Short mmCIF file of C-alpha atoms and ligand atoms in Angstrom, two decimals:
data_model
loop_
_atom_site.label_atom_id
_atom_site.label_comp_id
_atom_site.label_asym_id
_atom_site.label_seq_id
_atom_site.Cartn_x
_atom_site.Cartn_y
_atom_site.Cartn_z
CA UNK A 1 7.48 15.94 -2.21
CA UNK A 2 10.81 14.82 -0.97
CA UNK A 3 9.56 12.12 1.28
CA UNK A 4 7.50 10.44 -1.34
CA UNK A 5 8.79 7.99 -3.71
CA UNK A 6 6.59 8.21 -6.75
CA UNK A 7 5.37 4.67 -7.23
CA UNK A 8 5.12 1.89 -4.74
CA UNK A 9 6.68 1.60 -1.33
CA UNK A 10 8.85 -1.22 -0.10
CA UNK A 11 7.10 -4.36 0.88
CA UNK A 12 8.89 -7.62 1.31
CA UNK A 13 6.48 -10.34 2.17
CA UNK A 14 6.57 -12.52 5.19
CA UNK A 15 10.01 -11.57 6.39
CA UNK A 16 9.59 -10.81 10.01
CA UNK A 17 11.76 -7.90 10.90
CA UNK A 18 13.28 -7.74 7.46
CA UNK A 19 11.02 -5.04 6.30
CA UNK A 20 13.05 -2.66 8.33
CA UNK A 21 16.08 -3.13 6.21
CA UNK A 22 15.44 -1.10 3.22
CA UNK A 23 16.33 2.34 4.24
CA UNK A 24 19.74 3.44 3.30
CA UNK A 25 22.24 3.95 5.95
CA UNK A 26 23.22 7.45 4.99
CA UNK A 27 26.67 7.20 6.41
CA UNK A 28 27.47 4.15 4.40
CA UNK A 29 26.24 5.84 1.27
CA UNK A 30 28.24 8.97 1.80
CA UNK A 31 31.23 6.92 2.58
CA UNK A 32 30.96 4.96 -0.60
CA UNK A 33 30.21 8.01 -2.67
CA UNK A 34 33.27 9.79 -1.48
CA UNK A 35 35.21 6.77 -2.55
CA UNK A 36 33.79 6.96 -6.02
CA UNK A 37 35.66 10.14 -6.66
CA UNK A 38 38.83 8.11 -6.66
CA UNK A 39 37.26 5.61 -8.99
CA UNK A 40 36.94 5.97 -12.76
CA UNK A 41 35.80 9.42 -13.77
CA UNK A 42 32.22 8.69 -14.79
CA UNK A 43 29.85 9.83 -12.13
CA UNK A 44 27.98 7.18 -10.29
CA UNK A 45 24.33 8.06 -9.97
CA UNK A 46 23.54 9.88 -6.82
CA UNK A 47 21.60 8.15 -4.15
CA UNK A 48 18.74 10.60 -4.51
CA UNK A 49 16.52 8.05 -6.13
CA UNK A 50 14.93 5.44 -4.04
CA UNK A 51 13.98 2.08 -5.29
CA UNK A 52 13.03 -0.82 -3.17
CA UNK A 53 13.42 -4.45 -2.48
CA UNK A 54 9.99 -5.37 -3.63
CA UNK A 55 10.23 -7.21 -6.91
CA UNK A 56 6.83 -5.75 -7.63
CA UNK A 57 8.26 -2.32 -8.12
CA UNK A 58 9.78 -3.04 -11.47
CA UNK A 59 8.54 -0.54 -13.96
CA UNK A 60 9.00 2.26 -11.54
CA UNK A 61 10.95 4.91 -13.39
CA UNK A 62 13.14 5.42 -10.36
CA UNK A 63 14.26 1.91 -10.51
CA UNK A 64 16.46 2.13 -13.52
CA UNK A 65 19.67 1.70 -11.74
CA UNK A 66 23.02 1.86 -13.35
CA UNK A 67 23.46 -1.81 -13.68
CA UNK A 68 24.92 -1.96 -17.13
CA UNK A 69 26.70 -5.28 -17.03
CA UNK A 70 30.15 -3.91 -17.74
CA UNK A 71 29.81 -1.20 -15.22
CA UNK A 72 28.53 -3.70 -12.71
CA UNK A 73 31.71 -5.63 -13.07
CA UNK A 74 33.89 -2.57 -12.80
CA UNK A 75 32.72 -0.91 -9.65
CA UNK A 76 32.56 -2.44 -6.21
CA UNK A 77 29.08 -3.15 -4.97
CA UNK A 78 28.77 -0.26 -2.54
CA UNK A 79 29.92 2.17 -5.16
CA UNK A 80 27.64 1.09 -7.94
CA UNK A 81 24.49 0.64 -5.96
CA UNK A 82 22.01 3.39 -5.28
CA UNK A 83 19.97 1.62 -2.77
CA UNK A 84 20.27 -1.11 -0.26
CA UNK A 85 17.94 -3.35 -2.28
CA UNK A 86 19.86 -3.08 -5.53
CA UNK A 87 20.94 -6.36 -7.11
CA UNK A 88 19.66 -8.21 -4.08
CA UNK A 89 17.06 -10.21 -5.88
CA UNK A 90 17.24 -13.27 -3.74
CA UNK A 91 15.50 -13.32 -0.44
CA UNK A 92 16.83 -15.73 2.13
CA UNK A 93 14.73 -16.45 5.09
CA UNK A 94 16.49 -17.76 8.14
CA UNK A 95 15.12 -19.17 11.31
CA UNK A 96 17.27 -18.65 14.35
CA UNK A 97 17.12 -19.08 18.07
CA UNK A 98 16.18 -16.02 20.10
CA UNK A 99 19.63 -15.88 21.60
CA UNK A 100 21.11 -15.56 18.14
CA UNK A 101 18.66 -12.93 16.99
CA UNK A 102 19.38 -10.91 20.11
CA UNK A 103 23.03 -10.66 19.27
CA UNK A 104 22.42 -9.01 15.96
CA UNK A 105 22.05 -5.51 17.34
CA UNK A 106 25.39 -5.67 19.08
CA UNK A 107 26.98 -7.18 16.02
CA UNK A 108 25.71 -4.34 13.86
CA UNK A 109 26.93 -1.66 16.19
CA UNK A 110 30.35 -3.23 16.45
CA UNK A 111 30.41 -3.51 12.69
CA UNK A 112 29.46 0.15 12.43
CA UNK A 113 32.34 1.00 14.77
CA UNK A 114 34.71 -0.91 12.57
CA UNK A 115 33.50 0.94 9.50
CA UNK A 116 33.44 4.23 11.28
CA UNK A 117 29.83 4.96 10.49
CA UNK A 118 26.92 5.42 12.81
CA UNK A 119 24.87 2.55 11.48
CA UNK A 120 25.01 -0.37 9.09
CA UNK A 121 21.74 -1.54 7.61
CA UNK A 122 20.56 -4.99 8.57
CA UNK A 123 20.57 -6.15 4.99
CA UNK A 124 24.18 -5.15 4.47
CA UNK A 125 25.29 -6.59 7.76
CA UNK A 126 23.58 -9.88 7.12
CA UNK A 127 24.80 -10.36 3.59
CA UNK A 128 28.36 -9.72 4.54
CA UNK A 129 28.13 -11.83 7.67
CA UNK A 130 27.17 -14.66 5.35
CA UNK A 131 30.08 -13.87 3.06
CA UNK A 132 32.44 -13.90 6.02
CA UNK A 133 31.16 -17.32 6.97
CA UNK A 134 31.74 -18.53 3.42
CA UNK A 135 35.33 -17.45 3.77
CA UNK A 136 35.87 -19.16 7.09
CA UNK A 137 34.08 -22.51 7.15
CA UNK A 138 36.51 -23.72 9.83
CA UNK A 139 35.22 -21.06 12.17
CA UNK A 140 31.63 -21.99 11.41
CA UNK A 141 32.39 -25.65 12.02
CA UNK A 142 34.01 -24.79 15.31
CA UNK A 143 30.95 -22.92 16.53
CA UNK A 144 28.72 -25.80 15.54
CA UNK A 145 30.89 -28.32 17.28
CA UNK A 146 30.87 -26.16 20.38
CA UNK A 147 27.17 -26.71 20.45
CA UNK A 148 27.46 -30.44 20.10
CA UNK A 149 27.12 -30.88 16.37
CA UNK A 150 29.54 -33.83 16.16
CA UNK A 151 27.68 -35.63 18.88
CA UNK A 152 24.71 -36.45 16.68
CA UNK B 1 1.00 -7.78 -5.51
CA UNK B 2 -0.96 -4.53 -5.49
CA UNK B 3 -1.26 -2.97 -2.05
CA UNK B 4 -2.57 0.51 -1.38
CA UNK B 5 -4.08 2.65 1.31
CA UNK B 6 -6.52 5.14 -0.16
CA UNK B 7 -5.80 8.19 1.91
CA UNK B 8 -5.27 11.89 1.93
CA UNK B 9 -5.15 13.88 5.09
CA UNK B 10 -8.09 16.10 4.35
CA UNK B 11 -11.50 14.63 5.03
CA UNK B 12 -14.33 14.02 2.61
CA UNK B 13 -12.18 13.56 -0.45
CA UNK B 14 -14.33 10.69 -1.70
CA UNK B 15 -12.00 8.05 -0.30
CA UNK B 16 -14.63 5.41 0.31
CA UNK B 17 -16.17 5.93 -3.10
CA UNK B 18 -12.75 5.74 -4.69
CA UNK B 19 -11.79 2.59 -2.79
CA UNK B 20 -14.97 0.79 -3.82
CA UNK B 21 -14.62 1.76 -7.46
CA UNK B 22 -10.95 0.90 -7.61
CA UNK B 23 -11.52 -2.46 -5.98
CA UNK B 24 -14.27 -3.38 -8.42
CA UNK B 25 -12.23 -2.16 -11.37
CA UNK B 26 -9.28 -4.28 -10.27
CA UNK B 27 -11.50 -7.30 -9.80
CA UNK B 28 -12.91 -6.75 -13.29
CA UNK B 29 -9.43 -6.73 -14.75
CA UNK B 30 -8.82 -10.13 -13.27
CA UNK B 31 -7.08 -9.28 -10.01
CA UNK B 32 -8.35 -11.13 -6.97
CA UNK B 33 -9.10 -8.18 -4.75
CA UNK B 34 -9.62 -7.70 -1.03
CA UNK B 35 -10.64 -4.46 0.64
CA UNK B 36 -10.22 -3.87 4.33
CA UNK B 37 -12.52 -1.37 5.99
CA UNK B 38 -10.80 0.28 8.95
CA UNK B 39 -13.33 3.05 9.35
CA UNK B 40 -15.84 2.45 12.15
CA UNK B 41 -18.00 5.43 11.21
CA UNK B 42 -21.25 5.52 9.34
CA UNK B 43 -21.05 5.79 5.59
CA UNK B 44 -18.12 3.45 5.38
CA UNK B 45 -17.24 0.84 2.81
CA UNK B 46 -18.98 -1.83 4.87
CA UNK B 47 -22.33 -0.12 4.61
CA UNK B 48 -21.73 0.78 0.97
CA UNK B 49 -21.30 -2.88 0.12
CA UNK B 50 -24.01 -3.91 2.56
CA UNK B 51 -21.90 -6.41 4.48
CA UNK B 52 -20.79 -6.73 8.11
CA UNK B 53 -24.08 -7.56 9.75
CA UNK B 54 -22.43 -8.05 13.14
CA UNK B 55 -20.44 -4.84 13.12
CA UNK B 56 -22.19 -3.52 16.22
CA UNK B 57 -22.16 -6.75 18.17
CA UNK B 58 -19.35 -6.42 20.74
CA UNK B 59 -19.14 -10.18 21.11
CA UNK B 60 -18.72 -10.89 17.44
CA UNK B 61 -15.28 -11.79 16.20
CA UNK B 62 -13.77 -8.95 14.20
CA UNK B 63 -10.57 -7.67 12.68
CA UNK B 64 -9.48 -5.79 15.80
CA UNK B 65 -9.43 -8.99 17.81
CA UNK B 66 -7.20 -10.53 15.20
CA UNK B 67 -4.90 -7.54 14.98
CA UNK B 68 -4.51 -7.64 18.74
CA UNK B 69 -3.88 -11.34 18.59
CA UNK B 70 -6.90 -12.43 20.60
CA UNK B 71 -9.19 -13.87 17.93
CA UNK B 72 -12.60 -15.32 18.65
CA UNK B 73 -12.73 -17.38 15.49
CA UNK B 74 -11.10 -18.15 12.19
CA UNK B 75 -9.57 -15.25 10.28
CA UNK B 76 -11.15 -16.53 7.07
CA UNK B 77 -14.59 -16.20 8.60
CA UNK B 78 -14.08 -12.45 8.76
CA UNK B 79 -13.87 -12.25 4.99
CA UNK B 80 -17.09 -11.67 3.07
CA UNK B 81 -17.62 -11.47 -0.67
CA UNK B 82 -19.55 -8.62 -2.24
CA UNK B 83 -21.87 -9.34 -5.12
CA UNK B 84 -19.38 -7.78 -7.49
CA UNK B 85 -16.81 -10.38 -6.53
CA UNK B 86 -14.58 -8.21 -4.36
CA UNK B 87 -13.74 -9.70 -0.98
CA UNK B 88 -14.03 -7.48 2.06
CA UNK B 89 -13.10 -7.54 5.69
CA UNK B 90 -15.87 -5.39 7.10
CA UNK B 91 -15.64 -2.71 9.71
CA UNK B 92 -16.61 -3.22 13.34
CA UNK B 93 -17.39 -0.76 16.14
CA UNK B 94 -14.38 -2.04 18.03
CA UNK B 95 -12.19 -0.20 15.49
CA UNK B 96 -13.26 2.97 17.29
CA UNK B 97 -11.59 1.73 20.49
CA UNK B 98 -8.54 0.38 18.79
CA UNK B 99 -6.01 2.59 20.51
CA UNK B 100 -7.27 2.00 24.03
CA UNK B 101 -7.36 -1.74 23.43
CA UNK B 102 -3.89 -1.59 22.02
CA UNK B 103 -2.62 0.38 25.02
CA UNK B 104 -3.91 -2.33 27.33
CA UNK B 105 -2.23 -5.01 25.33
CA UNK B 106 1.03 -3.09 25.32
CA UNK B 107 0.91 -2.53 29.08
CA UNK B 108 0.30 -6.19 29.64
CA UNK B 109 2.94 -7.50 27.27
CA UNK B 110 5.69 -5.04 28.05
CA UNK B 111 5.06 -5.72 31.72
CA UNK B 112 5.45 -9.44 31.20
CA UNK B 113 8.58 -9.10 29.16
CA UNK B 114 10.07 -6.32 31.18
CA UNK B 115 10.28 -4.30 28.03
CA UNK B 116 10.19 -0.58 27.40
CA UNK B 117 6.81 0.58 26.08
CA UNK B 118 8.49 2.52 23.32
CA UNK B 119 10.01 -0.61 21.96
CA UNK B 120 6.68 -2.24 21.35
CA UNK B 121 6.06 -2.47 17.59
CA UNK B 122 2.64 -0.90 17.76
CA UNK B 123 2.44 -0.05 14.08
CA UNK B 124 3.50 -3.43 12.82
CA UNK B 125 0.54 -5.49 13.99
CA UNK B 126 -1.53 -5.39 10.82
CA UNK B 127 1.55 -6.18 8.77
CA UNK B 128 2.16 -9.27 10.84
CA UNK B 129 -1.42 -10.38 10.60
CA UNK B 130 -1.76 -9.96 6.85
CA UNK B 131 1.59 -11.12 5.60
CA UNK B 132 3.25 -13.25 8.25
CA UNK B 133 0.31 -14.96 9.83
CA UNK B 134 -2.11 -15.30 6.95
CA UNK B 135 0.06 -14.76 3.89
CA UNK B 136 -2.67 -12.93 2.07
CA UNK B 137 -0.20 -12.17 -0.67
CA UNK B 138 -0.61 -15.79 -1.69
CA UNK B 139 -4.36 -15.47 -2.02
CA UNK B 140 -4.93 -12.02 -3.43
CA UNK B 141 -3.53 -9.97 -6.24
CA UNK B 142 -4.66 -6.70 -4.75
CA UNK B 143 -5.42 -5.43 -1.27
CA UNK B 144 -6.83 -1.96 -0.62
CA UNK B 145 -7.51 -0.31 2.70
CA UNK B 146 -10.04 2.41 3.45
CA UNK B 147 -8.62 3.76 6.69
CA UNK B 148 -10.25 5.80 9.38
CA UNK B 149 -9.78 9.50 8.82
CA UNK B 150 -7.79 10.30 11.93
CA UNK B 151 -4.05 9.97 11.84
CA UNK B 152 -3.51 7.44 14.59
CA UNK B 153 -2.64 3.83 15.26
CA UNK B 154 -4.94 2.22 12.74
CA UNK B 155 -3.88 4.45 9.91
CA UNK B 156 -0.23 3.93 10.75
CA UNK B 157 -0.76 0.19 10.86
CA UNK B 158 -2.39 0.34 7.45
CA UNK B 159 0.40 2.38 5.91
CA UNK B 160 3.06 0.25 7.53
CA UNK B 161 1.43 -2.89 6.18
CA UNK B 162 0.73 -1.73 2.63
CA UNK B 163 3.46 0.88 2.02
CA UNK B 164 1.81 2.57 -0.93
CA UNK B 165 -0.71 5.41 -0.96
CA UNK B 166 -3.32 6.55 -3.41
CA UNK B 167 -4.36 10.08 -2.55
CA UNK B 168 -7.78 11.33 -3.68
CA UNK B 169 -8.03 15.09 -3.39
CA UNK B 170 -10.86 17.49 -3.83
CA UNK B 171 -10.53 20.93 -5.31
CA UNK B 172 -10.99 23.49 -2.57
CA UNK B 173 -11.48 27.20 -2.73
CA UNK B 174 -8.90 28.74 -4.99
CA UNK B 175 -7.82 25.39 -6.21
CA UNK B 176 -4.61 25.45 -4.31
CA UNK B 177 -3.30 22.06 -3.60
CA UNK B 178 -1.02 21.14 -0.81
CA UNK B 179 -0.01 17.69 0.22
CA UNK B 180 2.34 19.05 2.85
CA UNK B 181 0.53 17.43 5.75
CA UNK B 182 0.51 14.08 4.05
CA UNK B 183 4.14 14.41 3.18
CA UNK B 184 5.04 15.21 6.73
CA UNK B 185 3.16 12.20 8.03
CA UNK B 186 4.87 9.97 5.52
CA UNK B 187 8.27 11.44 6.28
CA UNK B 188 7.85 10.85 9.99
CA UNK B 189 6.77 7.30 9.47
CA UNK B 190 9.63 6.58 7.14
CA UNK B 191 12.27 7.77 9.56
CA UNK B 192 10.74 6.34 12.66
CA UNK B 193 9.89 2.97 11.24
CA UNK B 194 12.67 2.68 8.73
CA UNK B 195 10.40 1.99 5.79
CA UNK B 196 9.84 3.46 2.38
CA UNK B 197 6.39 4.71 1.46
CA UNK B 198 5.39 5.20 -2.13
CA UNK B 199 2.78 7.52 -3.58
CA UNK B 200 1.13 5.73 -6.46
CA UNK B 201 -0.85 8.72 -7.61
CA UNK B 202 -2.98 11.69 -6.70
CA UNK B 203 -6.57 11.64 -7.96
CA UNK B 204 -8.43 14.92 -8.10
CA UNK B 205 -12.13 14.13 -7.75
CA UNK B 206 -15.28 16.17 -7.92
CA UNK B 207 -13.59 18.53 -10.33
CA UNK B 208 -16.19 20.74 -11.95
CA UNK B 209 -16.24 22.95 -14.94
CA UNK B 210 -15.60 26.27 -13.23
CA UNK B 211 -12.55 28.26 -13.98
CA UNK B 212 -10.95 27.70 -10.61
CA UNK B 213 -11.34 24.00 -11.00
CA UNK B 214 -9.84 24.03 -14.42
CA UNK B 215 -6.83 25.89 -13.09
CA UNK B 216 -6.55 23.42 -10.33
CA UNK B 217 -6.47 20.62 -12.84
CA UNK B 218 -3.83 22.49 -14.76
CA UNK B 219 -1.75 22.63 -11.63
CA UNK B 220 -1.79 18.87 -11.47
CA UNK B 221 -0.90 18.46 -15.08
CA UNK B 222 2.11 20.68 -14.55
CA UNK B 223 3.65 18.91 -11.62
CA UNK B 224 5.93 15.98 -11.93
CA UNK B 225 6.37 15.31 -8.24
CA UNK B 226 3.63 12.73 -8.45
CA UNK B 227 1.39 11.13 -11.03
CA UNK B 228 -2.18 12.19 -11.71
CA UNK B 229 -3.29 9.60 -14.24
CA UNK B 230 -6.91 10.77 -14.27
CA UNK B 231 -9.21 13.44 -12.92
CA UNK B 232 -12.70 12.42 -11.84
CA UNK B 233 -15.39 14.96 -12.50
CA UNK B 234 -18.19 16.07 -10.27
CA UNK B 235 -20.42 13.00 -10.43
CA UNK B 236 -22.63 13.36 -7.43
CA UNK B 237 -25.65 11.67 -8.94
CA UNK B 238 -23.67 8.65 -10.12
CA UNK B 239 -21.67 8.24 -6.92
CA UNK B 240 -24.61 8.84 -4.61
CA UNK B 241 -26.52 6.10 -6.43
CA UNK B 242 -23.78 3.68 -5.35
CA UNK B 243 -25.33 3.78 -1.91
CA UNK B 244 -28.60 2.59 -3.33
CA UNK B 245 -27.10 0.02 -5.66
CA UNK B 246 -24.90 -1.19 -2.79
CA UNK B 247 -21.96 -1.38 -5.07
CA UNK B 248 -19.67 0.40 -7.47
CA UNK B 249 -20.34 3.02 -10.07
CA UNK B 250 -20.01 0.19 -12.60
CA UNK B 251 -22.96 -1.50 -10.99
CA UNK B 252 -24.97 1.71 -10.93
CA UNK B 253 -24.56 2.16 -14.66
CA UNK B 254 -24.97 -1.48 -15.61
CA UNK B 255 -28.07 -2.01 -13.52
CA UNK B 256 -29.19 1.56 -14.21
CA UNK B 257 -29.91 2.56 -10.62
CA UNK B 258 -31.66 5.83 -10.14
CA UNK B 259 -33.11 7.77 -7.25
CA UNK B 260 -36.22 9.74 -8.07
CA UNK B 261 -39.46 11.08 -6.69
CA UNK B 262 -42.54 8.94 -6.97
CA UNK B 263 -45.82 9.93 -5.34
CA UNK B 264 -43.99 12.46 -3.21
CA UNK B 265 -41.44 9.99 -1.96
CA UNK B 266 -37.85 9.36 -2.90
CA UNK B 267 -37.30 5.88 -4.25
CA UNK B 268 -34.30 4.13 -5.75
CA UNK B 269 -34.66 1.48 -8.38
CA UNK B 270 -32.64 -0.32 -10.96
CA UNK B 271 -33.59 -0.14 -14.62
CA UNK B 272 -34.36 3.58 -14.45
CA UNK B 273 -31.13 5.43 -15.08
CA UNK B 274 -30.51 7.00 -18.43
CA UNK B 275 -27.27 6.01 -20.05
CA UNK B 276 -25.11 9.11 -20.08
CA UNK B 277 -21.92 9.43 -22.06
CA UNK B 278 -20.17 11.38 -19.37
CA UNK B 279 -20.90 8.64 -16.86
CA UNK B 280 -19.51 6.00 -19.19
CA UNK B 281 -16.49 8.23 -19.53
CA UNK B 282 -16.14 8.32 -15.74
CA UNK B 283 -16.23 4.53 -15.59
CA UNK B 284 -13.55 4.48 -18.21
CA UNK B 285 -11.43 6.82 -16.12
CA UNK B 286 -11.89 4.71 -13.02
CA UNK B 287 -10.83 1.70 -15.02
CA UNK B 288 -7.86 3.58 -16.39
CA UNK B 289 -6.90 4.60 -12.88
CA UNK B 290 -7.02 1.03 -11.63
CA UNK B 291 -5.01 -0.01 -14.64
CA UNK B 292 -2.41 2.64 -13.89
CA UNK B 293 -2.09 1.48 -10.30
CA UNK B 294 -1.82 -2.14 -11.34
CA UNK B 295 0.60 -1.76 -14.20
CA UNK B 296 2.54 1.45 -13.62
CA UNK B 297 2.84 1.35 -9.87
CA UNK B 298 3.04 -2.40 -9.32
CA UNK B 299 3.93 -3.88 -12.66
CA UNK B 300 1.08 -6.36 -12.36
CA UNK B 301 -0.48 -8.26 -15.21
CA UNK B 302 -4.12 -7.31 -15.71
CA UNK B 303 -6.73 -7.21 -18.47
CA UNK B 304 -7.04 -3.91 -20.21
CA UNK B 305 -10.51 -4.45 -21.57
CA UNK B 306 -13.57 -3.24 -19.76
CA UNK B 307 -16.81 -4.95 -20.76
CA UNK B 308 -19.95 -3.13 -19.75
CA UNK B 309 -23.24 -4.95 -19.83
CA UNK B 310 -25.75 -2.21 -19.46
CA UNK B 311 -29.28 -3.40 -18.91
CA UNK B 312 -31.43 -3.07 -22.04
CA UNK B 313 -28.51 -1.69 -24.03
CA UNK B 314 -25.87 -3.14 -26.30
CA UNK B 315 -22.76 -4.28 -24.50
CA UNK B 316 -19.86 -1.93 -24.59
CA UNK B 317 -16.25 -2.82 -24.85
CA UNK B 318 -13.69 -0.31 -23.74
CA UNK B 319 -10.13 -1.10 -24.47
CA UNK B 320 -7.34 0.76 -22.75
CA UNK B 321 -4.55 1.28 -25.19
CA UNK B 322 -1.15 2.64 -24.37
CA UNK B 323 -1.37 5.67 -22.21
CA UNK B 324 -1.79 8.08 -25.11
CA UNK B 325 -4.84 6.66 -26.79
CA UNK B 326 -7.82 5.60 -24.79
CA UNK B 327 -10.58 4.76 -27.20
CA UNK B 328 -14.10 3.69 -26.62
CA UNK B 329 -15.46 1.25 -29.13
CA UNK B 330 -19.16 0.55 -29.21
N1 LIG C 1 -16.64 12.39 -7.96
C1 LIG C 1 -17.63 12.75 -7.12
N2 LIG C 1 -18.34 13.88 -7.34
C2 LIG C 1 -19.32 14.27 -6.49
N3 LIG C 1 -19.67 13.59 -5.37
C3 LIG C 1 -18.99 12.46 -5.10
C4 LIG C 1 -17.94 12.00 -5.94
N4 LIG C 1 -17.44 10.85 -5.40
C5 LIG C 1 -18.17 10.63 -4.29
N5 LIG C 1 -19.10 11.58 -4.09
C6 LIG C 1 -20.08 11.66 -2.98
O1 LIG C 1 -19.50 12.30 -1.85
C7 LIG C 1 -19.95 11.75 -0.64
C8 LIG C 1 -18.80 11.38 0.28
O2 LIG C 1 -17.95 10.43 -0.35
P1 LIG C 1 -17.10 9.36 0.46
O3 LIG C 1 -16.44 8.50 -0.56
O4 LIG C 1 -17.92 8.68 1.48
O5 LIG C 1 -16.00 10.29 1.13
P2 LIG C 1 -14.95 9.95 2.31
O6 LIG C 1 -14.82 8.46 2.40
O7 LIG C 1 -13.66 10.60 1.87
O8 LIG C 1 -15.50 10.55 3.54
C9 LIG C 1 -20.80 10.56 -1.02
O9 LIG C 1 -22.16 10.91 -0.92
C10 LIG C 1 -20.45 10.29 -2.46
O10 LIG C 1 -21.52 9.73 -3.19
MG1 LIG C 2 -15.04 7.21 4.08
#
C-alpha cells in the first residue's frame, strides 16, 4: 500500500493548475535531507509520510508534522518540512496574463539548474519568487515601469 | 469538504448500494450532500433513486455536455433532489460515449491551438467543472461519485477531481484480499498527474458467517495499511429492498419495505417489513462508516446521532460515541 495515503488526498479548491503542486520534488527533499546531517543531531522526520495542502486533512494521523515551535525556529524551512504543503496555510490566488504564465516553466527549469536538481515544485518556486520580489522592490518597480505603469 | 469516489477495481462490490447509503447517512448527519452518477449502465444510482427521466434522450442536456464544455442548459438544472434530501446529478447514456466524445474535442482543440495531444489535460475536466466553474465546494459539504466500472477517462476524471477513495470489497473464495490493482492505478495516476490520492477506508461488504469469511474479516482487522472502520454483513434482503423503496437502507427500514409473494405474484410494499435487530445494526454501521469518513478522513463537523423513525414503532436514537463504544439506546 505504498501509493496510498491513508486518509484523504490533496484537494485545493478552485486553484487552476495549482493542484499539481503538491507532490514532493524528490530531488529537493533528498538534497535537504542530506543537509540535515550537518544540522543538530536530532533526526528530522523522514519524508515517508505524506500530508497535503488541503486544510480539510487535519486529523489525519500522517499529518502530525514536526512543527514544535522551537524546532520550527531552529531548522530552515526545507529541512524541517516533510511535505511541500507544510506550514503553507495561506493560499494566494494570482491572476496573470498568458504570457506571464507561459514563462513559468522556463523559470522553474532554470531554477532547478541553479539548485542542481531535476525539478523544483511549482509551490516552492512560486513562494520563493515572491520572496525574491520582496527583497528587490526596485527590480519589480522597474519591470512595471517598463510596461507603462508610471504613465497612468 | 468531504469528497470521495466509491470505487474498487473488482466489479459487483456493492458500490452503488454503498454510495447511496453513505450519501443518505451524511445528509442525515447534517452534511449537504451531492452524489454524481457516472455509470451509464442499468442498475445505477440514478435508477435506484428514481431520478434522471431524460437519461436516454440524446438531446437532453446532461453532465457529459458540461464536462466537455458544450452545455445545453444551466448546470444547476442537472441537479435533482431525492426524497431523502440528497442531491444527485443523474446518469445519462452519453456517459457511455464519453471517451469518443472527448477524443473529438481533443482533436479539435489541439488542432486549433497547435498543441500536442498528450498535453491536453484530459483527466482534469471534471475537476474544472466542479471546483473552478461551479465552486460546488461552496454549496455542498460532501460530494460522492459512483463511477463507471471500467478504468478509463471518466473514472480518472472522478479520481482527479475528488482525490479520495472509499473502497468497498467483497469476500471472494478463500477470503484473500488484494488491492494491488487499485494501488497500481492510484500509483500511476499520482505520478502522471502529480497529485496525491488518499484511501479513506476499505469496507468489506456481504461478509457472511462462514469460516472463510470470518478469516477474511480477521485479515482486515490485522492490517494497518488502511482503515476498515466497519464490516457490512450479508444483507441481501435489506439492500435489494432499496430498489423497491427507491432509496437507502434507512428508508427501507423506516418505511418497512418488503418484497413478498401475494396471489402468486411478487409485490413490494411499505409497512410490511419486520423490524430486525441485525438490520438496525447494519444501519448503525453505515452511519458509523459515514461518520468515520466525515470526521476521521476529512475532519468535518457532523452530528453523531442517528434518529430512526420506524413506521408503527417507537423512535430509536442511536448515538455514536467515541470509536470504542457504540451504543444503541432505545
Ligand atoms: N451487504 C450486502 N449484502 C448482500 N447483497 C448486497 C449487499 N449490498 C448490496 N447488495 C446487493 O447486491 C447487488 C449489487 O449491488 P450494487 O451496489 O449495485 O453493486 P455495484 O454497484 O458494485 O455493481 C444489489 O442487488 C444489492 O441489493
Ligand atoms: Mg453500480
